[in-house]
Tab-separated table of N, CA and C in Angstrom:
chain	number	residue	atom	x	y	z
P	12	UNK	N	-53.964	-2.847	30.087
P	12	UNK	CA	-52.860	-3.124	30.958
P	12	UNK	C	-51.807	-3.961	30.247
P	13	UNK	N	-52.202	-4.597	29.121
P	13	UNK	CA	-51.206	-5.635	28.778
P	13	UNK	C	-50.446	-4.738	28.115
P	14	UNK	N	-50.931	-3.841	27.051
P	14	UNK	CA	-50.034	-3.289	26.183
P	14	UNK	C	-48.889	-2.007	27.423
P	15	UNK	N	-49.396	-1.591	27.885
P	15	UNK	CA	-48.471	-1.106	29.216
P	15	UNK	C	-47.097	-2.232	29.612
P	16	UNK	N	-47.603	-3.311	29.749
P	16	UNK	CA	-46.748	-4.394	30.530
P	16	UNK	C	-45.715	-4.659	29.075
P	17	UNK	N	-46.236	-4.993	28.129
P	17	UNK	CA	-45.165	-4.899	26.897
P	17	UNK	C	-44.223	-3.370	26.262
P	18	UNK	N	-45.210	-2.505	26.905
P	18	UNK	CA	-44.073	-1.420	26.174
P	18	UNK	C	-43.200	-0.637	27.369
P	19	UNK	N	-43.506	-0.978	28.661
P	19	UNK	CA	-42.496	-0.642	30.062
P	19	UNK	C	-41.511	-1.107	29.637
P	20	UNK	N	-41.101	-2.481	29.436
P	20	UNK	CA	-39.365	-3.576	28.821
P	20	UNK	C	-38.593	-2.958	27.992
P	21	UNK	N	-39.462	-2.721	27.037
P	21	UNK	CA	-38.833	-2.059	25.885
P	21	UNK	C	-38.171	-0.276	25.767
P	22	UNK	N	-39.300	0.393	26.644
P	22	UNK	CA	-38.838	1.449	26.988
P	22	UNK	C	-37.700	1.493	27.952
P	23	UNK	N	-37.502	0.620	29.008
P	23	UNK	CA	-36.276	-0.041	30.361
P	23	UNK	C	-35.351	-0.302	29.399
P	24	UNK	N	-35.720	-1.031	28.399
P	24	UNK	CA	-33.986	-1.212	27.859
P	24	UNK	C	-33.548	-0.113	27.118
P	25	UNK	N	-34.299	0.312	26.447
P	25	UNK	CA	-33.680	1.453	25.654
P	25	UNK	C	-33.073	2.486	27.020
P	26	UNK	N	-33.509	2.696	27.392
P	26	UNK	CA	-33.418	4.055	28.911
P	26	UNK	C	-31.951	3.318	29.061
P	27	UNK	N	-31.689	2.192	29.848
P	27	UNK	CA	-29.985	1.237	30.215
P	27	UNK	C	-29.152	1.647	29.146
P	28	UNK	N	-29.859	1.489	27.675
P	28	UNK	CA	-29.242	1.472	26.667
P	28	UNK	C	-28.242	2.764	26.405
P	29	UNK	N	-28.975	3.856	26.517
P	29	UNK	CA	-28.839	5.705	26.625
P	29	UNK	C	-27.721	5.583	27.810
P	30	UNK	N	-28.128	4.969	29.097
P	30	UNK	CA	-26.876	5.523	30.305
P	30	UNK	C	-25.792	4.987	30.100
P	31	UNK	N	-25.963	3.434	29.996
P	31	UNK	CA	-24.486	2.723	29.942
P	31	UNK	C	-23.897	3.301	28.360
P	32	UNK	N	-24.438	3.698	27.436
P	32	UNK	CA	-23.201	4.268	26.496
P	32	UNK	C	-22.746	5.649	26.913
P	33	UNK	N	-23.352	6.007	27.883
P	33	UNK	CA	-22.758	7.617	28.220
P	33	UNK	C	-21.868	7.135	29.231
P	34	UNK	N	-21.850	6.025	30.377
P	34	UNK	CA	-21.397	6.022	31.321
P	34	UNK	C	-19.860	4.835	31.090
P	35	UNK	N	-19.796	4.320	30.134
P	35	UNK	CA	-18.957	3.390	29.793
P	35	UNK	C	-18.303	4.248	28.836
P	36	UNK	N	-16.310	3.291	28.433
P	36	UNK	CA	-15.161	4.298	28.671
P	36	UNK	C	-15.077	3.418	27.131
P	37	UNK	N	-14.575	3.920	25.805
P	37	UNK	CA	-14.664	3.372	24.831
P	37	UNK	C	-13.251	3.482	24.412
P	38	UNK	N	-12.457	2.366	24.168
P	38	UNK	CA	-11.199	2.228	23.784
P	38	UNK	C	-11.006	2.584	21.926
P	39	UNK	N	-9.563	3.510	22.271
P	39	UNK	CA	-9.708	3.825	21.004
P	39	UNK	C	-7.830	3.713	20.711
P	40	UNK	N	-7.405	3.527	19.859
P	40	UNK	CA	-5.926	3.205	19.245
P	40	UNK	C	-5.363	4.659	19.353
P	41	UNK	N	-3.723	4.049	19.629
P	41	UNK	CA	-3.478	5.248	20.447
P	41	UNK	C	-2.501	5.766	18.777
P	42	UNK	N	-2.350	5.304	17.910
P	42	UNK	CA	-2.440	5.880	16.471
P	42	UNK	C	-3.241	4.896	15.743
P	43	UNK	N	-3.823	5.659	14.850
P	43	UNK	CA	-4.506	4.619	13.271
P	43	UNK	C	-3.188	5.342	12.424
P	44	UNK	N	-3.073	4.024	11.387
P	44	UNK	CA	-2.052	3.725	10.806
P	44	UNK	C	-2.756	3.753	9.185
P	45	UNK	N	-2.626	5.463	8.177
P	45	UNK	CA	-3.109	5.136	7.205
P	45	UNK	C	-2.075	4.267	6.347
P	46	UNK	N	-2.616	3.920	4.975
P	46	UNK	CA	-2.346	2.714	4.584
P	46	UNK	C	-1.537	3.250	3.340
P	47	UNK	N	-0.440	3.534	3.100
P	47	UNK	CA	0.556	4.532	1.858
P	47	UNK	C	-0.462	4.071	0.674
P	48	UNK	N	-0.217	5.162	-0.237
P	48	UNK	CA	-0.929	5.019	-1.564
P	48	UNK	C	0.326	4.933	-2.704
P	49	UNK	N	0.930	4.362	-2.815
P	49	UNK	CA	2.206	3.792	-3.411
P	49	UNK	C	2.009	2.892	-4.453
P	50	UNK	N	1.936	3.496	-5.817
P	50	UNK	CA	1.325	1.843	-7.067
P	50	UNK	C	2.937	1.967	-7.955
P	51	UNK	N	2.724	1.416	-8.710
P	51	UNK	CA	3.374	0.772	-9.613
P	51	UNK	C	2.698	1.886	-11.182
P	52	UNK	N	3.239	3.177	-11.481
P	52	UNK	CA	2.029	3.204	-12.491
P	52	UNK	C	2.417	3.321	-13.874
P	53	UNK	N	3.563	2.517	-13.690
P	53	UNK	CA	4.139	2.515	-15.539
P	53	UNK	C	4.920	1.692	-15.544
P	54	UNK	N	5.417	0.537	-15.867
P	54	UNK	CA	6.183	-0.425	-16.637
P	54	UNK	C	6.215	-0.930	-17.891
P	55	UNK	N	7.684	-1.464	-18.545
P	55	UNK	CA	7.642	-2.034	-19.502
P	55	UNK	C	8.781	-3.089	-18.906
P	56	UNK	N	8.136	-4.360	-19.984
P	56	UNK	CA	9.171	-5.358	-19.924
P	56	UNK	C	10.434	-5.598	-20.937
P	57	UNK	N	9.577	-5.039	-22.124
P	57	UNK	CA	10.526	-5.088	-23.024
P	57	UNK	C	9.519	-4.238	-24.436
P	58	UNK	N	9.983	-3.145	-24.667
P	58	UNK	CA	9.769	-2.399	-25.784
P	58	UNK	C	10.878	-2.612	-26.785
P	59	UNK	N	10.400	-1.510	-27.700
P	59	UNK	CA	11.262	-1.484	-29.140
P	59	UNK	C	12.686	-2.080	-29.094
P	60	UNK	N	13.398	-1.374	-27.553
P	60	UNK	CA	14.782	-1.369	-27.493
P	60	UNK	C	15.497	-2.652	-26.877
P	61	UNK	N	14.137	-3.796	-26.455
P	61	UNK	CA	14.626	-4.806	-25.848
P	61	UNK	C	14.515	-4.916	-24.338
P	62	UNK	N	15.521	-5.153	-23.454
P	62	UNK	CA	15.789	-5.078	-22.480
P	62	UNK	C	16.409	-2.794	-21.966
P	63	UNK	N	16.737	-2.454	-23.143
P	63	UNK	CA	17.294	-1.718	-23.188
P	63	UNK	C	16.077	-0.093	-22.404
P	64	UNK	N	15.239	-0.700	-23.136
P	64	UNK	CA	14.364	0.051	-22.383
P	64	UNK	C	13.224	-0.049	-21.195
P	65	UNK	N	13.576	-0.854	-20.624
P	65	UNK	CA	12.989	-1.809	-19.086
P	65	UNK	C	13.254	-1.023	-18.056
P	66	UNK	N	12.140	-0.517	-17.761
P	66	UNK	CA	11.688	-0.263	-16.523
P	66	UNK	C	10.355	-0.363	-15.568
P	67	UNK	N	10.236	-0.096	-14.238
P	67	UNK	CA	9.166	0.265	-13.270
P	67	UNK	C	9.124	1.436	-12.751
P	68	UNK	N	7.859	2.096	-13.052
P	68	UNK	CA	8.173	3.694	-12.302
P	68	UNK	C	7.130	3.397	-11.262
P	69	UNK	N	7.641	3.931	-9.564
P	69	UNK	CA	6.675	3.916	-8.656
P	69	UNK	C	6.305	5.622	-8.651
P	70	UNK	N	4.744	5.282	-8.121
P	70	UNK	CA	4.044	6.842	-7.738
P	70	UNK	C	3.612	7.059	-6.579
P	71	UNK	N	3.762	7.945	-5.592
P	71	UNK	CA	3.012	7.845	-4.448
P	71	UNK	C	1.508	8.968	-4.570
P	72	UNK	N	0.779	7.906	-4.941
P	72	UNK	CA	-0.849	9.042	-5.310
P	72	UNK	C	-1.709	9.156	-3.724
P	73	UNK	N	-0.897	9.085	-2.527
P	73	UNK	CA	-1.225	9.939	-1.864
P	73	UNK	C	-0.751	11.278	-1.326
P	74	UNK	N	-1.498	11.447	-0.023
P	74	UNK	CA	-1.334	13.031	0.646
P	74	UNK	C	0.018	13.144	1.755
P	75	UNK	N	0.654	12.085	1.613
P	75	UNK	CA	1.228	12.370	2.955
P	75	UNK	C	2.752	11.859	2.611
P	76	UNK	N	3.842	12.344	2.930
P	76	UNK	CA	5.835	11.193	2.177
P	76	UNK	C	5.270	9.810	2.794
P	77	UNK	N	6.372	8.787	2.034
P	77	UNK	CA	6.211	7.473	2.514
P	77	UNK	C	7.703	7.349	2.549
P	78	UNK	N	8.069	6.869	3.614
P	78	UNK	CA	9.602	5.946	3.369
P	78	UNK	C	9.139	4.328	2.778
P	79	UNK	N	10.029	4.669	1.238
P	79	UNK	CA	9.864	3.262	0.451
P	79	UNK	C	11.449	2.468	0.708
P	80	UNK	N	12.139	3.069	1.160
P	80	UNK	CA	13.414	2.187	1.898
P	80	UNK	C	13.234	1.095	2.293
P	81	UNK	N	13.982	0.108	1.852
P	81	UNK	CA	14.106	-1.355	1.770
P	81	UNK	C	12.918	-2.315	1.649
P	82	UNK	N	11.508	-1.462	0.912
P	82	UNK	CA	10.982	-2.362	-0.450
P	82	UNK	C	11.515	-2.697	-1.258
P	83	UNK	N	11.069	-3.922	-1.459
P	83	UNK	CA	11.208	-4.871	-2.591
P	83	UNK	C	10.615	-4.723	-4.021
P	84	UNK	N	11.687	-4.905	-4.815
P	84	UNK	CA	10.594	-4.747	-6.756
P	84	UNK	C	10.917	-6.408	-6.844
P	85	UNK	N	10.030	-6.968	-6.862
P	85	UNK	CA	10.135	-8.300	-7.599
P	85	UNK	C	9.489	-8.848	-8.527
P	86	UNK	N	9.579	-10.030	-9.260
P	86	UNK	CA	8.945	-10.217	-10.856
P	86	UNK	C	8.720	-11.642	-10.478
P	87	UNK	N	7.744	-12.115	-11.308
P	87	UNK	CA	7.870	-13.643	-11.431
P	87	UNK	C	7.468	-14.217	-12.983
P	88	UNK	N	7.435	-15.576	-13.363
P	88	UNK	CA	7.958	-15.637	-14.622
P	88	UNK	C	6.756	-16.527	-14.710
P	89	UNK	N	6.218	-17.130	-16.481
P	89	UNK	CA	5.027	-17.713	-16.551
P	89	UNK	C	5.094	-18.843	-15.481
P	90	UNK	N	6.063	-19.563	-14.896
P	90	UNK	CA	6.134	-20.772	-14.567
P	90	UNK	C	5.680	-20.414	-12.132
P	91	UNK	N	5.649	-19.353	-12.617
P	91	UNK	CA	5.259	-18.795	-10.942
P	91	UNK	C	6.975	-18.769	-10.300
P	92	UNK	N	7.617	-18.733	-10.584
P	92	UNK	CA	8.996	-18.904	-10.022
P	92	UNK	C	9.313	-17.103	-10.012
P	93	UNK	N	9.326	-16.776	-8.569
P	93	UNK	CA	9.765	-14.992	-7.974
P	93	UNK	C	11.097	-15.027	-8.226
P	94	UNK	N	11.768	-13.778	-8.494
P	94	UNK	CA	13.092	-13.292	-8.055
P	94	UNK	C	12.988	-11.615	-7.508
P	95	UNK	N	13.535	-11.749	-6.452
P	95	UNK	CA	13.810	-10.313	-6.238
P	95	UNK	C	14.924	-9.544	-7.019
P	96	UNK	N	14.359	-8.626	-7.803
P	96	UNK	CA	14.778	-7.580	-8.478
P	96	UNK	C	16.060	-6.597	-7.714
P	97	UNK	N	15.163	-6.196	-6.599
P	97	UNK	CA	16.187	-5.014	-6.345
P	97	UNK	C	15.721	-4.793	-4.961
P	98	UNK	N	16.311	-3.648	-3.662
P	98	UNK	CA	15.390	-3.147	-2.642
P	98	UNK	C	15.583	-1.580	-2.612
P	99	UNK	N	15.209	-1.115	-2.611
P	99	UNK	CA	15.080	0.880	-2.682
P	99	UNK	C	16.200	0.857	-1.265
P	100	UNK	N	16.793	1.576	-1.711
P	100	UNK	CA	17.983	2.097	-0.515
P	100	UNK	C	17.293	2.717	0.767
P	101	UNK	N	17.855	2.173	1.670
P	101	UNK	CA	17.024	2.710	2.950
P	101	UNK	C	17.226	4.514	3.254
P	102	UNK	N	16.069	4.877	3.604
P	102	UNK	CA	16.209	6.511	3.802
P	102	UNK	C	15.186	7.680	2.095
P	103	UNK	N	14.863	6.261	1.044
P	103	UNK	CA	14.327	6.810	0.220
P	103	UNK	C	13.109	7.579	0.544
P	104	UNK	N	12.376	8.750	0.431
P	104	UNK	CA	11.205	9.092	0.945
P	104	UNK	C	10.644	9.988	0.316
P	105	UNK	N	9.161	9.468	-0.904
P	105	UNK	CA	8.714	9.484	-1.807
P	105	UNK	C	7.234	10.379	-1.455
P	106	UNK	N	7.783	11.841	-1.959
P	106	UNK	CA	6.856	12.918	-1.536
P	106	UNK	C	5.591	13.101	-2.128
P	107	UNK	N	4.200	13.266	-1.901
P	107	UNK	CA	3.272	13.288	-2.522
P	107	UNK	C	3.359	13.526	-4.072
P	108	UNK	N	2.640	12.448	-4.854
P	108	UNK	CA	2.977	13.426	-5.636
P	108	UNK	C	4.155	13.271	-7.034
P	109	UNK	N	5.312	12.418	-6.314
P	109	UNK	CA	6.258	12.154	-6.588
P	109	UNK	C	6.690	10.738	-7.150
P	110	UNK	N	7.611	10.608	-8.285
P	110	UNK	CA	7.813	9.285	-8.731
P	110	UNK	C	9.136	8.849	-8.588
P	111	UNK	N	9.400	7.641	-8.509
P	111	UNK	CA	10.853	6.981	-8.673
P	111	UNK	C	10.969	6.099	-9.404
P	112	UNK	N	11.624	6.037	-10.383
P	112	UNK	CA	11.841	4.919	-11.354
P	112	UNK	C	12.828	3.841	-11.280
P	113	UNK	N	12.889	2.822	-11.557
P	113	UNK	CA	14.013	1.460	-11.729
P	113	UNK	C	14.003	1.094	-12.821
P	114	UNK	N	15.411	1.233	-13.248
P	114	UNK	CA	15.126	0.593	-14.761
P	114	UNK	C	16.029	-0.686	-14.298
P	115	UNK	N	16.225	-1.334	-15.595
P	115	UNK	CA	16.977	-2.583	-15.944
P	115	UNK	C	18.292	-1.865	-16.123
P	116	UNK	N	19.891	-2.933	-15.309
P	116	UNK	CA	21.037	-2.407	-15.526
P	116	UNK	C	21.164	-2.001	-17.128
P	117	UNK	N	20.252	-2.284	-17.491
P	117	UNK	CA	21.467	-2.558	-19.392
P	117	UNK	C	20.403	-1.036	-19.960
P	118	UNK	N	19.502	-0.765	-19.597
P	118	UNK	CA	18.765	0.308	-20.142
P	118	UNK	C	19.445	1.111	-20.229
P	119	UNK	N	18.716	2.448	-21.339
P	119	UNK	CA	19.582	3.325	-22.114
P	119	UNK	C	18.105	4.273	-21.870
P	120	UNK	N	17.681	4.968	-21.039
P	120	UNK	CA	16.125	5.617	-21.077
P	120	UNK	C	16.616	7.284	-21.096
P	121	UNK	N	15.396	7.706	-21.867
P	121	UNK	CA	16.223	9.175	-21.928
P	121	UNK	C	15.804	9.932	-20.716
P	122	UNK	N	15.607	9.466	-19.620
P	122	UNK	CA	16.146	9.724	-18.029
P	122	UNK	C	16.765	8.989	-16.963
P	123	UNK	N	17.252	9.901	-15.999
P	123	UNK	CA	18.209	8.973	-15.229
P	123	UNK	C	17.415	8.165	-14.264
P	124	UNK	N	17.722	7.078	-14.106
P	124	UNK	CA	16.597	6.315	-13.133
P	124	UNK	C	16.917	6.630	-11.675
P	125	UNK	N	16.442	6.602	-10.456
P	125	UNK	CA	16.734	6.374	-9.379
P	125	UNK	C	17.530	5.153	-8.983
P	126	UNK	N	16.994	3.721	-9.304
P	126	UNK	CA	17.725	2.535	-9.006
P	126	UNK	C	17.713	1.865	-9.973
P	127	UNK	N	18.442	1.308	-10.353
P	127	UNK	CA	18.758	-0.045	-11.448
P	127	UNK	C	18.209	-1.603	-10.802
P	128	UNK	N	18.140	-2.313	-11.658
P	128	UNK	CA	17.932	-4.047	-11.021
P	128	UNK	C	18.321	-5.146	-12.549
P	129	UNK	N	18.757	-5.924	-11.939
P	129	UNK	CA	19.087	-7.304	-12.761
P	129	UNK	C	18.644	-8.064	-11.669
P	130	UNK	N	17.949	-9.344	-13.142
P	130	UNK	CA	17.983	-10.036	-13.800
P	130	UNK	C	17.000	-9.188	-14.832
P	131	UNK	N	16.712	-9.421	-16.206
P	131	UNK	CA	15.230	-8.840	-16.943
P	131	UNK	C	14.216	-9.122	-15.960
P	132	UNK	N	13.114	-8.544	-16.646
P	132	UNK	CA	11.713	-9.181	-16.191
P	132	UNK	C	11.294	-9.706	-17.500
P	133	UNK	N	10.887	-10.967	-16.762
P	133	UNK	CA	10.117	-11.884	-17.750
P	133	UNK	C	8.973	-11.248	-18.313
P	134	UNK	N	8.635	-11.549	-19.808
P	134	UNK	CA	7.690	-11.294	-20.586
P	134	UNK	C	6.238	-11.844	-20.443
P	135	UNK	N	6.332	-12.690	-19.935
P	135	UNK	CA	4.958	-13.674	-19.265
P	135	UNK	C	5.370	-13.448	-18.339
P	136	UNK	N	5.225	-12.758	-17.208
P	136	UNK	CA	5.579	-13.171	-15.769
P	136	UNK	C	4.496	-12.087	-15.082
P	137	UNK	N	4.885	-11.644	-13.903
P	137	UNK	CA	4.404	-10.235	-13.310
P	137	UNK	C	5.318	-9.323	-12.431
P	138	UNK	N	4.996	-8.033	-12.085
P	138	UNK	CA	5.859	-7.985	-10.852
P	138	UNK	C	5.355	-7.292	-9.863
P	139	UNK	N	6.064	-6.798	-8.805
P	139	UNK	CA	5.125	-6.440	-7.478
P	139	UNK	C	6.368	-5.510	-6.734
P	140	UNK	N	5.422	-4.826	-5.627
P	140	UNK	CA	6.351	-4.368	-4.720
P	140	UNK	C	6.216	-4.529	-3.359
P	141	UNK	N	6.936	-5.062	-2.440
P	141	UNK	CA	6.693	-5.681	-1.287
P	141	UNK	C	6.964	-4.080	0.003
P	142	UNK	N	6.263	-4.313	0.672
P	142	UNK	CA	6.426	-3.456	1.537
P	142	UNK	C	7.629	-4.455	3.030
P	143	UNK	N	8.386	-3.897	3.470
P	143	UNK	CA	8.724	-4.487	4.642
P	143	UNK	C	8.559	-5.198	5.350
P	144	UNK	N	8.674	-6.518	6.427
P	144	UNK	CA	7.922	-6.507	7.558
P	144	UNK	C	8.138	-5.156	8.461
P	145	UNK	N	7.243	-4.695	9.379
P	145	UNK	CA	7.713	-3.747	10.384
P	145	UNK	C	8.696	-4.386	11.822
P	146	UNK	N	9.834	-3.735	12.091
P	146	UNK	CA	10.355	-4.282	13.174
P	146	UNK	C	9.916	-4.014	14.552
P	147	UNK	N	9.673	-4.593	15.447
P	147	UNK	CA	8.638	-4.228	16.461
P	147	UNK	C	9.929	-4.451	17.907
């Protein structure tokens, strides 16, 4: 009888367990928001030509366009001190697949860039690309 009296509970909860997930209403987001696959996948700060040949090329290595309109390219220097570079013109929209480059105003690259930016980028420094806030 005892082992009866211990395995009735256990069988009762599991049984509650089975109805209330069939009978209860499970909230779910009324979009999921994937996350752009947008890197950075070639820069130089300064090659052979100096400043002359300075650039950032962005890639979008996912499946789906991204509007990169009014991201930020920014750099910072050994001392941690940011400057914003430049912001991608609003309406840019970077198809799977697809790259956009920024060079430095003074570059001479044997292609045409999409956007230019001044100041250099520092040689010790880093740089990044900021996504927007979203306006709500």
């Amino acid at each position: 009888m005892r082992r009866l009296v211990l395995i009735l509970p256990v069988v009762g909860l599991l049984w509650i367990g089975v109805v209330s997930s069939k009978v209860g209403v499970e909230a779910k987001p009324l979009m999921q928001a994937t996350p752009p696959k947008i890197v950075i996948s070639e820069f130089r700060t300064n090659g052979s030509g100096g400043v002359s040949d300075e650039f950032v090329e962005i890639f979008n290595a996912g499946n789906v366009a991204v509007n990169i309109g009014n991201w930020l390219l920014g750099s910072s220097d050994g001392t941690g001190i940011t400057t914003g570079l430049t912001s991608v013109p609003l309406g840019v929209i970077l198809q799977p697949g697809q790259h956009y480059i920024i060079a430095n105003s003074n570059a001479t690259l044997s292609v045409s860039p999409d956007g230019i930016y001044s100041p250099d980028i520092a040689d010790d420094g880093s740089i990044g690309l900021i996504m927007p806030v979203p306006q709500t």
